[in-house]
PDB file of C-alpha atoms in Angstrom:
ATOM      1  CA  MET O   1       0.000   0.000   0.000  1.00  0.00           C
ATOM      2  CA  SER O   2       1.299   3.482  -0.821  1.00  0.00           C
ATOM      3  CA  GLY O   3      -0.510   4.973   2.183  1.00  0.00           C
ATOM      4  CA  TRP O   4       0.384   8.430   3.365  1.00  0.00           C
ATOM      5  CA  SER O   5       0.537  10.896   0.485  1.00  0.00           C
ATOM      6  CA  GLY O   6       1.893  13.877   2.406  1.00  0.00           C
ATOM      7  CA  LEU O   7      -0.341  16.301   0.504  1.00  0.00           C
ATOM      8  CA  ALA O   8      -1.541  17.828   3.764  1.00  0.00           C
ATOM      9  CA  ARG O   9       1.868  19.356   4.400  1.00  0.00           C
ATOM     10  CA  ARG O  10       1.425  21.888   1.602  1.00  0.00           C
ATOM     11  CA  ASN O  11      -0.832  24.284   3.515  1.00  0.00           C
ATOM     12  CA  ALA O  12      -1.168  23.625   7.239  1.00  0.00           C
ATOM     13  CA  ARG O  13      -3.312  26.700   7.953  1.00  0.00           C
ATOM     14  CA  ARG O  14      -5.865  26.622   5.138  1.00  0.00           C
ATOM     15  CA  THR O  15      -9.516  27.456   5.847  1.00  0.00           C
ATOM     16  CA  PHE O  16     -12.628  26.803   3.759  1.00  0.00           C
ATOM     17  CA  ARG O  17     -15.779  28.815   3.203  1.00  0.00           C
ATOM     18  CA  ASP O  18     -17.923  25.678   3.412  1.00  0.00           C
ATOM     19  CA  ARG O  19     -17.923  21.968   2.596  1.00  0.00           C
ATOM     20  CA  ARG O  20     -18.481  22.578  -1.113  1.00  0.00           C
ATOM     21  CA  GLU O  21     -15.347  24.730  -1.385  1.00  0.00           C
ATOM     22  CA  ALA O  22     -13.423  22.128   0.602  1.00  0.00           C
ATOM     23  CA  GLY O  23     -14.546  19.497  -1.885  1.00  0.00           C
ATOM     24  CA  ARG O  24     -13.300  21.533  -4.829  1.00  0.00           C
ATOM     25  CA  VAL O  25      -9.913  22.004  -3.174  1.00  0.00           C
ATOM     26  CA  LEU O  26      -9.724  18.323  -2.328  1.00  0.00           C
ATOM     27  CA  ALA O  27     -10.586  17.417  -5.918  1.00  0.00           C
ATOM     28  CA  GLU O  28      -7.458  19.234  -7.083  1.00  0.00           C
ATOM     29  CA  ASP O  29      -5.337  17.000  -4.874  1.00  0.00           C
ATOM     30  CA  LEU O  30      -7.167  13.972  -6.272  1.00  0.00           C
ATOM     31  CA  ALA O  31      -6.631  14.976  -9.917  1.00  0.00           C
ATOM     32  CA  PRO O  32      -4.382  11.943 -10.648  1.00  0.00           C
ATOM     33  CA  TYR O  33      -7.476   9.749 -10.283  1.00  0.00           C
ATOM     34  CA  ARG O  34      -9.492  11.690 -12.882  1.00  0.00           C
ATOM     35  CA  GLY O  35     -10.485   9.768 -15.988  1.00  0.00           C
ATOM     36  CA  ARG O  36     -10.337   6.285 -14.487  1.00  0.00           C
ATOM     37  CA  ASP O  37     -13.303   4.176 -15.549  1.00  0.00           C
ATOM     38  CA  ASP O  38     -13.192   2.050 -12.376  1.00  0.00           C
ATOM     39  CA  LEU O  39     -13.657   5.021 -10.041  1.00  0.00           C
ATOM     40  CA  ILE O  40     -16.452   5.570  -7.507  1.00  0.00           C
ATOM     41  CA  VAL O  41     -16.731   8.207  -4.779  1.00  0.00           C
ATOM     42  CA  LEU O  42     -18.486   7.402  -1.513  1.00  0.00           C
ATOM     43  CA  GLY O  43     -19.482  10.337   0.687  1.00  0.00           C
ATOM     44  CA  LEU O  44     -19.812   9.555   4.381  1.00  0.00           C
ATOM     45  CA  ALA O  45     -23.209  10.753   5.510  1.00  0.00           C
ATOM     46  CA  ARG O  46     -24.034  13.316   6.256  1.00  0.00           C
ATOM     47  CA  GLY O  47     -21.199  15.844   6.198  1.00  0.00           C
ATOM     48  CA  GLY O  48     -19.096  14.002   3.655  1.00  0.00           C
ATOM     49  CA  VAL O  49     -21.758  14.065   0.944  1.00  0.00           C
ATOM     50  CA  PRO O  50     -21.426  17.779  -0.032  1.00  0.00           C
ATOM     51  CA  VAL O  51     -17.636  17.361  -0.099  1.00  0.00           C
ATOM     52  CA  GLY O  52     -17.964  14.110  -2.017  1.00  0.00           C
ATOM     53  CA  TRP O  53     -20.302  15.622  -4.609  1.00  0.00           C
ATOM     54  CA  GLU O  54     -17.692  18.202  -5.575  1.00  0.00           C
ATOM     55  CA  VAL O  55     -14.980  15.541  -5.713  1.00  0.00           C
ATOM     56  CA  ALA O  56     -17.094  13.190  -7.834  1.00  0.00           C
ATOM     57  CA  SER O  57     -18.186  15.975 -10.174  1.00  0.00           C
ATOM     58  CA  SER O  58     -14.606  17.108 -10.727  1.00  0.00           C
ATOM     59  CA  LEU O  59     -13.347  13.564 -11.293  1.00  0.00           C
ATOM     60  CA  ASN O  60     -16.351  12.682 -13.499  1.00  0.00           C
ATOM     61  CA  ALA O  61     -17.119   9.731 -11.245  1.00  0.00           C
ATOM     62  CA  PRO O  62     -20.353   8.334  -9.790  1.00  0.00           C
ATOM     63  CA  LEU O  63     -21.247   9.312  -6.230  1.00  0.00           C
ATOM     64  CA  ASP O  64     -22.980   7.214  -3.612  1.00  0.00           C
ATOM     65  CA  VAL O  65     -23.531   7.478   0.114  1.00  0.00           C
ATOM     66  CA  PHE O  66     -21.763   5.504   2.807  1.00  0.00           C
ATOM     67  CA  LEU O  67     -23.001   5.275   6.375  1.00  0.00           C
ATOM     68  CA  VAL O  68     -20.905   5.241   9.521  1.00  0.00           C
ATOM     69  CA  ARG O  69     -22.387   5.454  13.012  1.00  0.00           C
ATOM     70  CA  LYS O  70     -20.435   6.301  16.135  1.00  0.00           C
ATOM     71  CA  LEU O  71     -20.745   3.874  19.043  1.00  0.00           C
ATOM     72  CA  GLY O  72     -21.147   6.196  22.013  1.00  0.00           C
ATOM     73  CA  VAL O  73     -20.109   5.331  25.538  1.00  0.00           C
ATOM     74  CA  PRO O  74     -23.165   4.661  27.766  1.00  0.00           C
ATOM     75  CA  GLN O  75     -24.141   7.831  29.661  1.00  0.00           C
ATOM     76  CA  TRP O  76     -21.620   9.802  27.560  1.00  0.00           C
ATOM     77  CA  GLN O  77     -22.716   9.460  23.961  1.00  0.00           C
ATOM     78  CA  GLU O  78     -20.328  12.092  22.607  1.00  0.00           C
ATOM     79  CA  LEU O  79     -17.352   9.906  23.529  1.00  0.00           C
ATOM     80  CA  ALA O  80     -16.850   7.201  20.910  1.00  0.00           C
ATOM     81  CA  MET O  81     -15.903   3.705  21.964  1.00  0.00           C
ATOM     82  CA  GLY O  82     -15.979   2.640  18.324  1.00  0.00           C
ATOM     83  CA  ALA O  83     -17.809   2.933  15.030  1.00  0.00           C
ATOM     84  CA  LEU O  84     -20.108   0.882  12.806  1.00  0.00           C
ATOM     85  CA  ALA O  85     -20.141   1.104   8.996  1.00  0.00           C
ATOM     86  CA  SER O  86     -22.366   0.061   6.099  1.00  0.00           C
ATOM     87  CA  GLY O  87     -21.832  -3.600   5.377  1.00  0.00           C
ATOM     88  CA  GLY O  88     -21.337  -4.450   9.041  1.00  0.00           C
ATOM     89  CA  GLY O  89     -17.773  -3.257   9.596  1.00  0.00           C
ATOM     90  CA  VAL O  90     -17.099  -2.511  13.283  1.00  0.00           C
ATOM     91  CA  VAL O  91     -14.097  -0.806  14.884  1.00  0.00           C
ATOM     92  CA  THR O  92     -13.798  -0.647  18.679  1.00  0.00           C
ATOM     93  CA  ASN O  93     -11.461   1.230  20.998  1.00  0.00           C
ATOM     94  CA  ASP O  94     -10.585  -1.732  23.164  1.00  0.00           C
ATOM     95  CA  SER O  95      -8.408   0.194  25.598  1.00  0.00           C
ATOM     96  CA  LEU O  96     -11.158   2.763  26.228  1.00  0.00           C
ATOM     97  CA  ILE O  97     -13.763   0.019  26.671  1.00  0.00           C
ATOM     98  CA  ARG O  98     -11.495  -1.761  29.124  1.00  0.00           C
ATOM     99  CA  ASN O  99     -10.556   1.382  31.069  1.00  0.00           C
ATOM    100  CA  LEU O 100     -14.200   2.467  31.459  1.00  0.00           C
ATOM    101  CA  GLY O 101     -15.375  -1.002  32.399  1.00  0.00           C
ATOM    102  CA  ILE O 102     -17.900  -1.193  29.573  1.00  0.00           C
ATOM    103  CA  SER O 103     -19.485  -4.636  29.463  1.00  0.00           C
ATOM    104  CA  GLU O 104     -19.877  -6.810  26.391  1.00  0.00           C
ATOM    105  CA  GLN O 105     -23.644  -6.488  26.827  1.00  0.00           C
ATOM    106  CA  GLU O 106     -23.427  -2.673  26.743  1.00  0.00           C
ATOM    107  CA  LEU O 107     -21.249  -2.796  23.636  1.00  0.00           C
ATOM    108  CA  ARG O 108     -23.635  -5.220  21.925  1.00  0.00           C
ATOM    109  CA  ALA O 109     -26.609  -3.009  22.788  1.00  0.00           C
ATOM    110  CA  ALA O 110     -24.876   0.014  21.238  1.00  0.00           C
ATOM    111  CA  ILE O 111     -24.088  -1.946  18.073  1.00  0.00           C
ATOM    112  CA  GLU O 112     -27.696  -3.138  17.752  1.00  0.00           C
ATOM    113  CA  ARG O 113     -29.073   0.375  18.315  1.00  0.00           C
ATOM    114  CA  GLU O 114     -26.765   2.017  15.788  1.00  0.00           C
ATOM    115  CA  THR O 115     -27.265  -0.784  13.255  1.00  0.00           C
ATOM    116  CA  GLU O 116     -30.987  -0.026  13.292  1.00  0.00           C
ATOM    117  CA  GLU O 117     -30.350   3.683  12.773  1.00  0.00           C
ATOM    118  CA  LEU O 118     -27.819   2.961  10.026  1.00  0.00           C
ATOM    119  CA  HIS O 119     -30.352   0.857   8.132  1.00  0.00           C
ATOM    120  CA  ARG O 120     -33.006   3.554   8.573  1.00  0.00           C
ATOM    121  CA  ARG O 121     -30.726   6.192   7.092  1.00  0.00           C
ATOM    122  CA  GLU O 122     -29.614   3.987   4.239  1.00  0.00           C
ATOM    123  CA  ALA O 123     -33.271   3.495   3.282  1.00  0.00           C
ATOM    124  CA  ALA O 124     -33.921   7.237   3.625  1.00  0.00           C
ATOM    125  CA  TYR O 125     -30.997   8.197   1.369  1.00  0.00           C
ATOM    126  CA  ARG O 126     -30.994   5.365  -1.150  1.00  0.00           C
ATOM    127  CA  GLY O 127     -34.596   4.189  -1.192  1.00  0.00           C
ATOM    128  CA  ASP O 128     -34.946   0.954  -3.137  1.00  0.00           C
ATOM    129  CA  ARG O 129     -31.671   1.478  -4.971  1.00  0.00           C
ATOM    130  CA  PRO O 130     -29.179  -1.269  -4.030  1.00  0.00           C
ATOM    131  CA  PRO O 131     -25.712  -0.435  -2.686  1.00  0.00           C
ATOM    132  CA  PRO O 132     -23.066  -0.066  -5.385  1.00  0.00           C
ATOM    133  CA  ASP O 133     -20.891  -3.014  -6.386  1.00  0.00           C
ATOM    134  CA  LEU O 134     -17.385  -2.112  -5.188  1.00  0.00           C
ATOM    135  CA  SER O 135     -15.635  -5.233  -6.441  1.00  0.00           C
ATOM    136  CA  GLY O 136     -12.572  -4.317  -8.496  1.00  0.00           C
ATOM    137  CA  LYS O 137     -13.269  -0.576  -8.156  1.00  0.00           C
ATOM    138  CA  THR O 138     -11.064   2.273  -7.023  1.00  0.00           C
ATOM    139  CA  VAL O 139     -13.086   3.641  -4.117  1.00  0.00           C
ATOM    140  CA  ILE O 140     -12.530   7.163  -2.796  1.00  0.00           C
ATOM    141  CA  LEU O 141     -14.004   7.554   0.685  1.00  0.00           C
ATOM    142  CA  VAL O 142     -14.741  11.219   1.402  1.00  0.00           C
ATOM    143  CA  ASP O 143     -15.713  12.921   4.656  1.00  0.00           C
ATOM    144  CA  ASP O 144     -15.701  16.554   5.783  1.00  0.00           C
ATOM    145  CA  GLY O 145     -12.782  15.794   8.083  1.00  0.00           C
ATOM    146  CA  ILE O 146     -11.395  13.342  10.596  1.00  0.00           C
ATOM    147  CA  ALA O 147     -10.675  13.764  14.299  1.00  0.00           C
ATOM    148  CA  THR O 148      -9.869  10.412  15.919  1.00  0.00           C
ATOM    149  CA  GLY O 149     -10.229   8.566  12.613  1.00  0.00           C
ATOM    150  CA  ALA O 150     -12.410   5.801  14.116  1.00  0.00           C
ATOM    151  CA  SER O 151     -15.358   6.369  11.769  1.00  0.00           C
ATOM    152  CA  MET O 152     -13.192   6.472   8.662  1.00  0.00           C
ATOM    153  CA  LEU O 153     -11.270   3.395   9.790  1.00  0.00           C
ATOM    154  CA  ALA O 154     -14.556   1.491  10.095  1.00  0.00           C
ATOM    155  CA  ALA O 155     -15.466   2.659   6.592  1.00  0.00           C
ATOM    156  CA  VAL O 156     -12.121   1.576   5.137  1.00  0.00           C
ATOM    157  CA  ARG O 157     -12.428  -1.900   6.653  1.00  0.00           C
ATOM    158  CA  ALA O 158     -16.024  -2.312   5.492  1.00  0.00           C
ATOM    159  CA  VAL O 159     -15.172  -1.225   1.943  1.00  0.00           C
ATOM    160  CA  ARG O 160     -12.071  -3.416   1.879  1.00  0.00           C
ATOM    161  CA  ALA O 161     -14.254  -6.448   2.627  1.00  0.00           C
ATOM    162  CA  ALA O 162     -16.170  -5.775  -0.625  1.00  0.00           C
ATOM    163  CA  GLY O 163     -13.093  -6.552  -2.734  1.00  0.00           C
ATOM    164  CA  PRO O 164     -12.156  -3.194  -4.310  1.00  0.00           C
ATOM    165  CA  ALA O 165      -8.961  -2.742  -6.286  1.00  0.00           C
ATOM    166  CA  GLN O 166      -7.953   0.278  -4.220  1.00  0.00           C
ATOM    167  CA  VAL O 167      -9.266   2.257  -1.253  1.00  0.00           C
ATOM    168  CA  VAL O 168      -8.451   5.963  -1.017  1.00  0.00           C
ATOM    169  CA  VAL O 169      -9.282   8.197   1.955  1.00  0.00           C
ATOM    170  CA  ALA O 170      -9.824  11.879   1.123  1.00  0.00           C
ATOM    171  CA  VAL O 171     -10.657  14.592   3.651  1.00  0.00           C
ATOM    172  CA  PRO O 172     -10.225  18.376   3.811  1.00  0.00           C
ATOM    173  CA  VAL O 173      -8.780  18.340   7.335  1.00  0.00           C
ATOM    174  CA  GLY O 174      -7.393  16.060  10.015  1.00  0.00           C
ATOM    175  CA  PRO O 175      -4.539  15.607  12.504  1.00  0.00           C
ATOM    176  CA  PRO O 176      -1.338  13.925  11.286  1.00  0.00           C
ATOM    177  CA  SER O 177      -1.658  11.071  13.774  1.00  0.00           C
ATOM    178  CA  ALA O 178      -5.083   9.984  12.511  1.00  0.00           C
ATOM    179  CA  CYS O 179      -4.046  10.320   8.867  1.00  0.00           C
ATOM    180  CA  ARG O 180      -0.978   8.165   9.413  1.00  0.00           C
ATOM    181  CA  GLN O 181      -3.045   5.534  11.214  1.00  0.00           C
ATOM    182  CA  LEU O 182      -5.448   5.398   8.259  1.00  0.00           C
ATOM    183  CA  ALA O 183      -2.497   5.099   5.882  1.00  0.00           C
ATOM    184  CA  GLU O 184      -1.711   1.737   7.445  1.00  0.00           C
ATOM    185  CA  GLU O 185      -4.958   0.321   6.029  1.00  0.00           C
ATOM    186  CA  ALA O 186      -5.892   2.532   3.056  1.00  0.00           C
ATOM    187  CA  ASP O 187      -3.952   2.551  -0.203  1.00  0.00           C
ATOM    188  CA  ASP O 188      -3.721   6.332  -0.190  1.00  0.00           C
ATOM    189  CA  VAL O 189      -4.674   9.096   2.228  1.00  0.00           C
ATOM    190  CA  VAL O 190      -5.169  12.630   0.931  1.00  0.00           C
ATOM    191  CA  CYS O 191      -5.766  15.450   3.416  1.00  0.00           C
ATOM    192  CA  ALA O 192      -5.889  19.049   2.210  1.00  0.00           C
ATOM    193  CA  THR O 193      -4.764  20.642   5.472  1.00  0.00           C
ATOM    194  CA  MET O 194      -3.434  19.670   8.897  1.00  0.00           C
ATOM    195  CA  PRO O 195      -3.704  22.722  11.175  1.00  0.00           C
ATOM    196  CA  PRO O 196      -1.238  22.958  14.057  1.00  0.00           C
ATOM    197  CA  GLY O 197      -3.031  22.517  17.355  1.00  0.00           C
ATOM    198  CA  PHE O 198      -5.873  20.571  15.745  1.00  0.00           C
ATOM    199  CA  GLU O 199      -8.974  20.666  17.961  1.00  0.00           C
ATOM    200  CA  ALA O 200     -12.003  19.925  15.796  1.00  0.00           C
ATOM    201  CA  VAL O 201     -12.971  19.505  12.148  1.00  0.00           C
ATOM    202  CA  GLY O 202     -15.141  22.629  12.236  1.00  0.00           C
ATOM    203  CA  GLN O 203     -12.235  24.920  13.098  1.00  0.00           C
ATOM    204  CA  VAL O 204     -11.220  25.245   9.436  1.00  0.00           C
ATOM    205  CA  PHE O 205     -14.729  26.010   8.131  1.00  0.00           C
ATOM    206  CA  VAL O 206     -16.503  29.379   8.123  1.00  0.00           C
ATOM    207  CA  ASP O 207     -19.846  27.624   7.512  1.00  0.00           C
ATOM    208  CA  PHE O 208     -20.050  24.246   9.238  1.00  0.00           C
ATOM    209  CA  HIS O 209     -23.812  23.857   9.590  1.00  0.00           C
ATOM    210  CA  GLN O 210     -25.293  20.441  10.250  1.00  0.00           C
ATOM    211  CA  VAL O 211     -26.110  18.804   6.919  1.00  0.00           C
ATOM    212  CA  THR O 212     -29.729  17.642   6.726  1.00  0.00           C
ATOM    213  CA  ASP O 213     -31.176  14.447   5.290  1.00  0.00           C
ATOM    214  CA  ASP O 214     -32.860  16.546   2.592  1.00  0.00           C
ATOM    215  CA  GLU O 215     -29.494  18.014   1.534  1.00  0.00           C
ATOM    216  CA  VAL O 216     -28.029  14.519   1.274  1.00  0.00           C
ATOM    217  CA  ARG O 217     -30.930  13.286  -0.874  1.00  0.00           C
ATOM    218  CA  GLU O 218     -30.804  16.360  -3.115  1.00  0.00           C
ATOM    219  CA  LEU O 219     -27.086  15.957  -3.781  1.00  0.00           C
ATOM    220  CA  LEU O 220     -27.355  12.224  -4.417  1.00  0.00           C
ATOM    221  CA  ALA O 221     -30.027  12.974  -7.036  1.00  0.00           C
ATOM    222  CA  ARG O 222     -27.747  15.402  -8.905  1.00  0.00           C
ATOM    223  CA  PRO O 223     -25.589  13.729 -11.575  1.00  0.00           C
ATOM    224  CA  THR O 224     -21.805  13.941 -11.272  1.00  0.00           C
ATOM    225  CA  VAL O 225     -20.935  12.186 -14.527  1.00  0.00           C
ATOM    226  CA  GLY O 226     -21.099  13.525 -18.074  1.00  0.00           C
ATOM    227  CA  ASP O 227     -23.204  16.506 -19.148  1.00  0.00           C
ATOM    228  CA  GLY O 228     -24.927  16.717 -15.765  1.00  0.00           C
ATOM    229  CA  ASN O 229     -21.930  18.432 -14.214  1.00  0.00           C
TER     230      ASN O 229
END
């Protein structure tokens, strides 16, 4: 695997007007993939879909949605003890689970709860349309940024299980540590900026509003290939 691309080092202090602008910037870094007929872009819902639409449109590639759900610690849902992805991929933070004394039953309950929500959202975004066939494809996984990297790692592992030719992670922002960890499992990791003193994904965006289900559906309905651009 080629892994870490180092593209993030070019502009450590870059900011973006919104997710759409971030997607256009990211697409420039992904230009070597343009024109490949085996390419598909998967936007992680919800925030990764606006970024992914711009990437897919620029690369003239189809866009689809990919779901990842955080597994929150009981009584402290904002703290992730792992993540669950479309296709059943699960990543857990075993040291955190052990240190907090989280039981196997509590972990299983969280997985069951988030699996139900993941299926609900997949139906809401995709309707009756089946998931894309990723076998033999070059898959670019796009999100609006990474913090710990747990959600993206779950996505990479789930996509890898589908037999793609290559898995690429592409995000506008993230800390070097998380990007390097992802590079151990993805074939390439492209990050447009790595701000010093990284605190949160939203720190590099002027507009970082919560993306709605309606926005996701609207973007998925807009063509990214051919004359529809």
